[in-house]
Coordinates of C-alpha atoms in Angstrom, one line a residue:
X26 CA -25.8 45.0 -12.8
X27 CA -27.4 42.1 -11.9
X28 CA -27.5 39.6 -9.2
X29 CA -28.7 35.8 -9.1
X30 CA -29.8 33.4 -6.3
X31 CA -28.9 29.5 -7.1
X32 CA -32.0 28.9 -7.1
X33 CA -35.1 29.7 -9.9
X34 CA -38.5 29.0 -9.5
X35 CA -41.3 28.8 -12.3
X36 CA -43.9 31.2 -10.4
X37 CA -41.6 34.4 -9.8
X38 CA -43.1 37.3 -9.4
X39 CA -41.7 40.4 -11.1
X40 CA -41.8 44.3 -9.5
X41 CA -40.0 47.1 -11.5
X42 CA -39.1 50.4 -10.6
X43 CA -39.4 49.9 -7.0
X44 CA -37.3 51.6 -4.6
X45 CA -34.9 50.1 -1.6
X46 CA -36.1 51.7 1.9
X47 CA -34.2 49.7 4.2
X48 CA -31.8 46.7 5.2
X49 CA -31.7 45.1 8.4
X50 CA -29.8 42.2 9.8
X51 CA -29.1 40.2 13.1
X52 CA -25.4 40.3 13.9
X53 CA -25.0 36.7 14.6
X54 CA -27.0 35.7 11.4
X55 CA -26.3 35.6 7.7
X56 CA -30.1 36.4 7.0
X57 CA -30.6 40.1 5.7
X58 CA -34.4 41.5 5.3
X59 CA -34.8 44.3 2.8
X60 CA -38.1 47.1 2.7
X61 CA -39.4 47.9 -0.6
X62 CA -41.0 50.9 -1.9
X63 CA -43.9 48.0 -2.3
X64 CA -44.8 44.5 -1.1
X65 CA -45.1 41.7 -4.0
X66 CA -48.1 40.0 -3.4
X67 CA -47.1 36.6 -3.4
X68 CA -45.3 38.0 0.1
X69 CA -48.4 39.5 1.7
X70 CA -50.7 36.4 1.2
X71 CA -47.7 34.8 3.6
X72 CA -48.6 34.3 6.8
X73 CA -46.3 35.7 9.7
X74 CA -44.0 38.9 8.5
X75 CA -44.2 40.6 5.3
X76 CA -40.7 41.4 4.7
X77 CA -38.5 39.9 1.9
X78 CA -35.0 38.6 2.6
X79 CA -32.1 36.5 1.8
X80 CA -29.0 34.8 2.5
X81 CA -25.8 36.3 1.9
X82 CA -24.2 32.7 2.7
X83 CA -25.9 31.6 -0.6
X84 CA -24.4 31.9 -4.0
X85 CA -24.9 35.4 -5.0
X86 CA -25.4 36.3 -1.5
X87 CA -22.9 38.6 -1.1
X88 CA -23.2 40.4 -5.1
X89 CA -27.1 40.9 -4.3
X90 CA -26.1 42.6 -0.9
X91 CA -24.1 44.6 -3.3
X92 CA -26.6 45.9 -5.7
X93 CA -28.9 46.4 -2.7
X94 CA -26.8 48.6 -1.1
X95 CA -26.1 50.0 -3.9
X96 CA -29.7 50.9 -5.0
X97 CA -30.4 52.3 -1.2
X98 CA -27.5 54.5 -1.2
X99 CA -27.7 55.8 -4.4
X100 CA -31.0 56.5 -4.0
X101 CA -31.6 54.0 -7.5
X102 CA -34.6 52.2 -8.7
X103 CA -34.2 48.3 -9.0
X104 CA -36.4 45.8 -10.6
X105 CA -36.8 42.6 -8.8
X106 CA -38.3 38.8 -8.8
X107 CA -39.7 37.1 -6.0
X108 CA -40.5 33.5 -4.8
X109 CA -42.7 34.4 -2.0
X110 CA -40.8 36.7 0.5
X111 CA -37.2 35.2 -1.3
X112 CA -34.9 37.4 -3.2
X113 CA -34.3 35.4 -6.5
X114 CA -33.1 38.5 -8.4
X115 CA -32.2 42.0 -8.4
X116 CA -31.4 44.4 -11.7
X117 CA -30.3 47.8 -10.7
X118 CA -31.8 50.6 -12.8

């Protein structure tokens, strides 16, 4: 299963066979923030919080809640690219 962002970027950076800890949201927002087993890097060097998120409003939004949730209930590895602390793609495992 896989789930897209609109957007692509050249400098993505890839993690596989990482695990979901957590979700978190703020009821009034459309913003969701999601723990990894790990951190890309490209995320750490960011200044402020650490944690990677994305929109559900966005295209895919809602399908990469999905395979999140998925992958934290099911208790399933996922391999994913990041643009800095932005979600760009999820593959469940």
């Amino acid at each position: 299963m896989l789930a897209l962002l609109s957007w692509q970027a050249s400098a993505n950076e890839s993690m596989q066979n990482v695990d979901v800890v957590q979700l978190g949201t703020y009821q009034a927002h459309t913003d969701h923030f999601v723990w990894l087993s790990d951190t890309p890097a490209e995320c750490k060097a960011t200044s402020g919080n650490h944690v990677l998120h994305f929109q559900e409003d966005q295209p895919g939004g809602k399908a990469l809640l999905a395979v999140l949730m998925t992958a934290l209930v099911n208790k399933r590895k996922i391999d994913i690219q990041t643009n800095g602390c932005d979600i760009v793609e999820v593959y469940l495992k």
